[in-house]
C-alpha cells in the first residue's frame, strides 16, 4: 500500500503477507494498522533502499500500531521513520522476525513504544536506532526482550537525541 498524504486503516482480522517489497509506504498522511503483517521481505530493487519493509514513514506521516496488530516473520529494517511519528500502542506485537536490519530506524522524528518487541534477530543491527533529533519514549507497558542485537538493543546516534525509558528492556543479547 502506497499513500501520499492520504489516510489508510488496516482493520482487525486483515492481513498483508508474503510480499517482496513493502507492506505500507506513507509519504505524508496517516496510517493505522490493526491486523497482521507477515513475511515481508526486502529486495535490492526497492525504491529508497530496503528500510521500512513493514512501514516506511516520511514527510510528516503518522503511523500507529493498534492493539491486536502483529508483525512477524519479516526481514529488512521493519519500521523506518523520517521526519514523522510512530506510535506502537499497548497490545500490539513485533515478534519472531528475522530482520537482518533494525526493528526501528528513526531520524528527525518522534517514536513512542508501548508494545512488545520480542524474539527478533537484527543481525548486526538494533531494536531501535536513531540518527539526529529523534524523541523516543519507551512507555510503561513496553516490553523489549529476548532480541538478538549487535552492540546494544538501543543505539542513539546523532545530535539532540532524547530517550525516556519507563517500561522494560531486558534479556536482549
PDB file of C-alpha atoms in Angstrom:
ATOM      1  CA  UNK A   1       0.000   0.000   0.000  1.00  0.00           C
ATOM      2  CA  UNK A   2       1.489   3.336  -1.030  1.00  0.00           C
ATOM      3  CA  UNK A   3      -0.151   6.518   0.245  1.00  0.00           C
ATOM      4  CA  UNK A   4       0.781  10.134  -0.423  1.00  0.00           C
ATOM      5  CA  UNK A   5      -0.907  12.486   2.022  1.00  0.00           C
ATOM      6  CA  UNK A   6      -3.904  10.166   2.415  1.00  0.00           C
ATOM      7  CA  UNK A   7      -5.302   8.059   5.248  1.00  0.00           C
ATOM      8  CA  UNK A   8      -5.022   4.255   5.440  1.00  0.00           C
ATOM      9  CA  UNK A   9      -6.589   1.950   8.029  1.00  0.00           C
ATOM     10  CA  UNK A  10      -5.917  -1.778   8.182  1.00  0.00           C
ATOM     11  CA  UNK A  11      -8.760  -3.370  10.134  1.00  0.00           C
ATOM     12  CA  UNK A  12      -8.526  -6.107  12.755  1.00  0.00           C
ATOM     13  CA  UNK A  13      -8.517  -9.517  11.046  1.00  0.00           C
ATOM     14  CA  UNK A  14      -6.944  -8.154   7.839  1.00  0.00           C
ATOM     15  CA  UNK A  15      -3.553  -9.455   6.719  1.00  0.00           C
ATOM     16  CA  UNK A  16      -0.744  -8.350   4.418  1.00  0.00           C
ATOM     17  CA  UNK A  17       1.608 -11.284   3.831  1.00  0.00           C
ATOM     18  CA  UNK A  18       4.192 -12.851   1.543  1.00  0.00           C
ATOM     19  CA  UNK A  19       5.280  -9.615  -0.129  1.00  0.00           C
ATOM     20  CA  UNK A  20       8.685  -8.854  -1.629  1.00  0.00           C
ATOM     21  CA  UNK A  21       8.970  -5.110  -1.050  1.00  0.00           C
ATOM     22  CA  UNK A  22       6.988  -3.087   1.498  1.00  0.00           C
ATOM     23  CA  UNK A  23       3.669  -3.616   3.253  1.00  0.00           C
ATOM     24  CA  UNK A  24       2.895   0.116   3.733  1.00  0.00           C
ATOM     25  CA  UNK A  25       4.728   3.219   2.448  1.00  0.00           C
ATOM     26  CA  UNK A  26       3.446   6.608   3.640  1.00  0.00           C
ATOM     27  CA  UNK A  27       4.729   9.810   2.059  1.00  0.00           C
ATOM     28  CA  UNK A  28       2.753  12.089   4.367  1.00  0.00           C
ATOM     29  CA  UNK A  29      -0.689  11.103   5.619  1.00  0.00           C
ATOM     30  CA  UNK A  30      -1.875   8.788   8.397  1.00  0.00           C
ATOM     31  CA  UNK A  31      -1.553   5.004   8.746  1.00  0.00           C
ATOM     32  CA  UNK A  32      -3.353   2.835  11.326  1.00  0.00           C
ATOM     33  CA  UNK A  33      -2.541  -0.885  11.440  1.00  0.00           C
ATOM     34  CA  UNK A  34      -4.781  -3.285  13.382  1.00  0.00           C
ATOM     35  CA  UNK A  35      -4.270  -6.565  11.502  1.00  0.00           C
ATOM     36  CA  UNK A  36      -1.357  -8.911  10.839  1.00  0.00           C
ATOM     37  CA  UNK A  37       1.701  -8.195   8.709  1.00  0.00           C
ATOM     38  CA  UNK A  38       3.558 -11.411   7.983  1.00  0.00           C
ATOM     39  CA  UNK A  39       6.522 -12.487   5.839  1.00  0.00           C
ATOM     40  CA  UNK A  40       7.522  -9.204   4.187  1.00  0.00           C
ATOM     41  CA  UNK A  41      10.937  -9.418   2.535  1.00  0.00           C
ATOM     42  CA  UNK A  42      13.304  -6.647   1.471  1.00  0.00           C
ATOM     43  CA  UNK A  43      14.710  -6.586  -2.046  1.00  0.00           C
ATOM     44  CA  UNK A  44      17.646  -4.640  -3.505  1.00  0.00           C
ATOM     45  CA  UNK A  45      15.413  -3.088  -6.185  1.00  0.00           C
ATOM     46  CA  UNK A  46      13.181  -1.297  -3.651  1.00  0.00           C
ATOM     47  CA  UNK A  47      12.866   2.471  -4.161  1.00  0.00           C
ATOM     48  CA  UNK A  48      14.834   4.336  -1.454  1.00  0.00           C
ATOM     49  CA  UNK A  49      16.556   1.170  -0.278  1.00  0.00           C
ATOM     50  CA  UNK A  50      15.347  -1.601   1.983  1.00  0.00           C
ATOM     51  CA  UNK A  51      14.378   0.487   5.030  1.00  0.00           C
ATOM     52  CA  UNK A  52      10.811   0.212   6.254  1.00  0.00           C
ATOM     53  CA  UNK A  53       9.623  -3.112   4.854  1.00  0.00           C
ATOM     54  CA  UNK A  54       6.632  -3.177   7.209  1.00  0.00           C
ATOM     55  CA  UNK A  55       6.064   0.574   7.484  1.00  0.00           C
ATOM     56  CA  UNK A  56       8.034   3.391   5.841  1.00  0.00           C
ATOM     57  CA  UNK A  57       7.036   6.856   7.117  1.00  0.00           C
ATOM     58  CA  UNK A  58       8.321  10.146   5.710  1.00  0.00           C
ATOM     59  CA  UNK A  59       7.303  13.782   5.187  1.00  0.00           C
ATOM     60  CA  UNK A  60       5.388  14.222   8.457  1.00  0.00           C
ATOM     61  CA  UNK A  61       3.437  10.980   8.132  1.00  0.00           C
ATOM     62  CA  UNK A  62       1.957   9.373  11.242  1.00  0.00           C
ATOM     63  CA  UNK A  63       1.884   5.648  11.841  1.00  0.00           C
ATOM     64  CA  UNK A  64       0.057   3.758  14.556  1.00  0.00           C
ATOM     65  CA  UNK A  65       0.150   0.090  15.516  1.00  0.00           C
ATOM     66  CA  UNK A  66      -3.071  -0.504  17.408  1.00  0.00           C
ATOM     67  CA  UNK A  67      -3.852  -3.255  19.960  1.00  0.00           C
ATOM     68  CA  UNK A  68      -4.105  -6.591  18.192  1.00  0.00           C
ATOM     69  CA  UNK A  69      -1.616  -5.659  15.461  1.00  0.00           C
ATOM     70  CA  UNK A  70       1.048  -8.315  14.979  1.00  0.00           C
ATOM     71  CA  UNK A  71       4.177  -8.134  12.829  1.00  0.00           C
ATOM     72  CA  UNK A  72       6.111 -11.370  12.320  1.00  0.00           C
ATOM     73  CA  UNK A  73       8.474 -13.366  10.074  1.00  0.00           C
ATOM     74  CA  UNK A  74       9.687 -10.362   8.070  1.00  0.00           C
ATOM     75  CA  UNK A  75      13.201  -9.187   7.183  1.00  0.00           C
ATOM     76  CA  UNK A  76      14.944  -5.890   6.498  1.00  0.00           C
ATOM     77  CA  UNK A  77      14.593  -2.783   8.677  1.00  0.00           C
ATOM     78  CA  UNK A  78      10.960  -3.153   9.715  1.00  0.00           C
ATOM     79  CA  UNK A  79       9.982   0.427  10.619  1.00  0.00           C
ATOM     80  CA  UNK A  80      11.648   3.474   9.043  1.00  0.00           C
ATOM     81  CA  UNK A  81      10.604   6.848  10.458  1.00  0.00           C
ATOM     82  CA  UNK A  82      11.924  10.011   8.783  1.00  0.00           C
ATOM     83  CA  UNK A  83      10.538  13.393   9.871  1.00  0.00           C
ATOM     84  CA  UNK A  84       7.399  11.583  11.055  1.00  0.00           C
ATOM     85  CA  UNK A  85       5.707   9.982  14.083  1.00  0.00           C
ATOM     86  CA  UNK A  86       5.354   6.315  15.047  1.00  0.00           C
ATOM     87  CA  UNK A  87       3.121   5.184  17.926  1.00  0.00           C
ATOM     88  CA  UNK A  88       3.295   1.490  18.858  1.00  0.00           C
ATOM     89  CA  UNK A  89       0.360   1.006  21.214  1.00  0.00           C
ATOM     90  CA  UNK A  90      -0.036  -1.446  24.078  1.00  0.00           C
ATOM     91  CA  UNK A  91      -1.380  -4.759  22.834  1.00  0.00           C
ATOM     92  CA  UNK A  92       0.489  -4.653  19.514  1.00  0.00           C
ATOM     93  CA  UNK A  93       3.366  -7.070  18.955  1.00  0.00           C
ATOM     94  CA  UNK A  94       6.511  -7.191  16.807  1.00  0.00           C
ATOM     95  CA  UNK A  95       7.729 -10.759  17.314  1.00  0.00           C
ATOM     96  CA  UNK A  96       9.699 -13.553  15.678  1.00  0.00           C
ATOM     97  CA  UNK A  97      11.213 -11.513  12.835  1.00  0.00           C
ATOM     98  CA  UNK A  98      14.463 -12.337  11.044  1.00  0.00           C
ATOM     99  CA  UNK A  99      15.042  -8.694  10.308  1.00  0.00           C
ATOM    100  CA  UNK A 100      18.638  -8.517   9.141  1.00  0.00           C
ATOM    101  CA  UNK A 101      18.134  -4.820   9.916  1.00  0.00           C
ATOM    102  CA  UNK A 102      16.948  -2.603  12.728  1.00  0.00           C
ATOM    103  CA  UNK A 103      13.467  -3.202  14.062  1.00  0.00           C
ATOM    104  CA  UNK A 104      13.054   0.615  14.120  1.00  0.00           C
ATOM    105  CA  UNK A 105      15.285   3.228  12.474  1.00  0.00           C
ATOM    106  CA  UNK A 106      14.320   6.847  13.101  1.00  0.00           C
ATOM    107  CA  UNK A 107      15.653  10.283  12.219  1.00  0.00           C
ATOM    108  CA  UNK A 108      14.152  13.734  12.953  1.00  0.00           C
ATOM    109  CA  UNK A 109      11.055  12.043  14.394  1.00  0.00           C
ATOM    110  CA  UNK A 110       9.013  11.043  17.412  1.00  0.00           C
ATOM    111  CA  UNK A 111       8.706   7.367  18.377  1.00  0.00           C
ATOM    112  CA  UNK A 112       6.522   6.003  21.182  1.00  0.00           C
ATOM    113  CA  UNK A 113       6.896   2.336  22.115  1.00  0.00           C
ATOM    114  CA  UNK A 114       4.273   0.774  24.399  1.00  0.00           C
ATOM    115  CA  UNK A 115       4.141  -2.691  22.862  1.00  0.00           C
ATOM    116  CA  UNK A 116       6.007  -5.981  22.951  1.00  0.00           C
ATOM    117  CA  UNK A 117       9.081  -6.320  20.735  1.00  0.00           C
ATOM    118  CA  UNK A 118      10.499  -9.832  21.182  1.00  0.00           C
ATOM    119  CA  UNK A 119      12.474 -12.655  19.594  1.00  0.00           C
ATOM    120  CA  UNK A 120      13.771 -10.626  16.661  1.00  0.00           C
ATOM    121  CA  UNK A 121      17.170 -11.337  15.106  1.00  0.00           C
ATOM    122  CA  UNK A 122      18.604  -7.999  13.983  1.00  0.00           C
ATOM    123  CA  UNK A 123      21.907  -9.434  12.745  1.00  0.00           C
ATOM    124  CA  UNK A 124      24.383  -6.569  13.107  1.00  0.00           C
ATOM    125  CA  UNK A 125      21.703  -4.016  13.988  1.00  0.00           C
ATOM    126  CA  UNK A 126      19.479  -2.960  16.884  1.00  0.00           C
ATOM    127  CA  UNK A 127      15.892  -2.937  18.095  1.00  0.00           C
ATOM    128  CA  UNK A 128      15.959   0.864  17.961  1.00  0.00           C
ATOM    129  CA  UNK A 129      18.486   3.050  16.163  1.00  0.00           C
ATOM    130  CA  UNK A 130      18.065   6.815  15.999  1.00  0.00           C
ATOM    131  CA  UNK A 131      20.027   9.326  13.974  1.00  0.00           C
ATOM    132  CA  UNK A 132      19.616  13.017  14.812  1.00  0.00           C
ATOM    133  CA  UNK A 133      16.850  14.809  16.647  1.00  0.00           C
ATOM    134  CA  UNK A 134      14.618  11.868  17.489  1.00  0.00           C
ATOM    135  CA  UNK A 135      12.499  11.900  20.633  1.00  0.00           C
ATOM    136  CA  UNK A 136      11.770   8.358  21.835  1.00  0.00           C
ATOM    137  CA  UNK A 137       9.595   7.220  24.717  1.00  0.00           C
ATOM    138  CA  UNK A 138       9.610   3.609  25.843  1.00  0.00           C
ATOM    139  CA  UNK A 139       6.356   3.699  27.786  1.00  0.00           C
ATOM    140  CA  UNK A 140       5.196   1.907  30.932  1.00  0.00           C
ATOM    141  CA  UNK A 141       3.678  -1.037  29.045  1.00  0.00           C
ATOM    142  CA  UNK A 142       6.659  -1.574  26.689  1.00  0.00           C
ATOM    143  CA  UNK A 143       8.472  -4.886  26.892  1.00  0.00           C
ATOM    144  CA  UNK A 144      11.535  -5.182  24.646  1.00  0.00           C
ATOM    145  CA  UNK A 145      13.017  -8.601  25.341  1.00  0.00           C
ATOM    146  CA  UNK A 146      14.866 -11.649  24.002  1.00  0.00           C
ATOM    147  CA  UNK A 147      16.088  -9.960  20.821  1.00  0.00           C
ATOM    148  CA  UNK A 148      19.432 -10.741  19.190  1.00  0.00           C
ATOM    149  CA  UNK A 149      21.162  -7.385  18.686  1.00  0.00           C
ATOM    150  CA  UNK A 150      24.594  -6.109  17.658  1.00  0.00           C
ATOM    151  CA  UNK A 151      26.181  -3.920  20.367  1.00  0.00           C
ATOM    152  CA  UNK A 152      23.009  -2.722  22.028  1.00  0.00           C
ATOM    153  CA  UNK A 153      19.257  -3.058  21.929  1.00  0.00           C
ATOM    154  CA  UNK A 154      19.078   0.734  21.672  1.00  0.00           C
ATOM    155  CA  UNK A 155      21.589   2.855  19.748  1.00  0.00           C
ATOM    156  CA  UNK A 156      21.300   6.647  19.795  1.00  0.00           C
ATOM    157  CA  UNK A 157      23.495   8.186  17.118  1.00  0.00           C
ATOM    158  CA  UNK A 158      23.356  11.890  16.419  1.00  0.00           C
ATOM    159  CA  UNK A 159      22.698  15.277  17.912  1.00  0.00           C
ATOM    160  CA  UNK A 160      19.732  16.303  20.057  1.00  0.00           C
ATOM    161  CA  UNK A 161      18.534  12.774  20.773  1.00  0.00           C
ATOM    162  CA  UNK A 162      16.141  12.201  23.662  1.00  0.00           C
ATOM    163  CA  UNK A 163      15.203   8.849  25.204  1.00  0.00           C
ATOM    164  CA  UNK A 164      12.869   8.255  28.156  1.00  0.00           C
ATOM    165  CA  UNK A 165      12.504   4.681  29.430  1.00  0.00           C
ATOM    166  CA  UNK A 166       9.577   3.759  31.689  1.00  0.00           C
ATOM    167  CA  UNK A 167       8.990   0.170  30.512  1.00  0.00           C
ATOM    168  CA  UNK A 168      11.134  -2.962  30.283  1.00  0.00           C
ATOM    169  CA  UNK A 169      14.221  -3.517  28.138  1.00  0.00           C
ATOM    170  CA  UNK A 170      15.673  -6.884  29.168  1.00  0.00           C
ATOM    171  CA  UNK A 171      17.214 -10.202  28.129  1.00  0.00           C
ATOM    172  CA  UNK A 172      18.473  -8.863  24.805  1.00  0.00           C
ATOM    173  CA  UNK A 173      21.675 -10.493  23.574  1.00  0.00           C
TER     174      UNK A 173
END
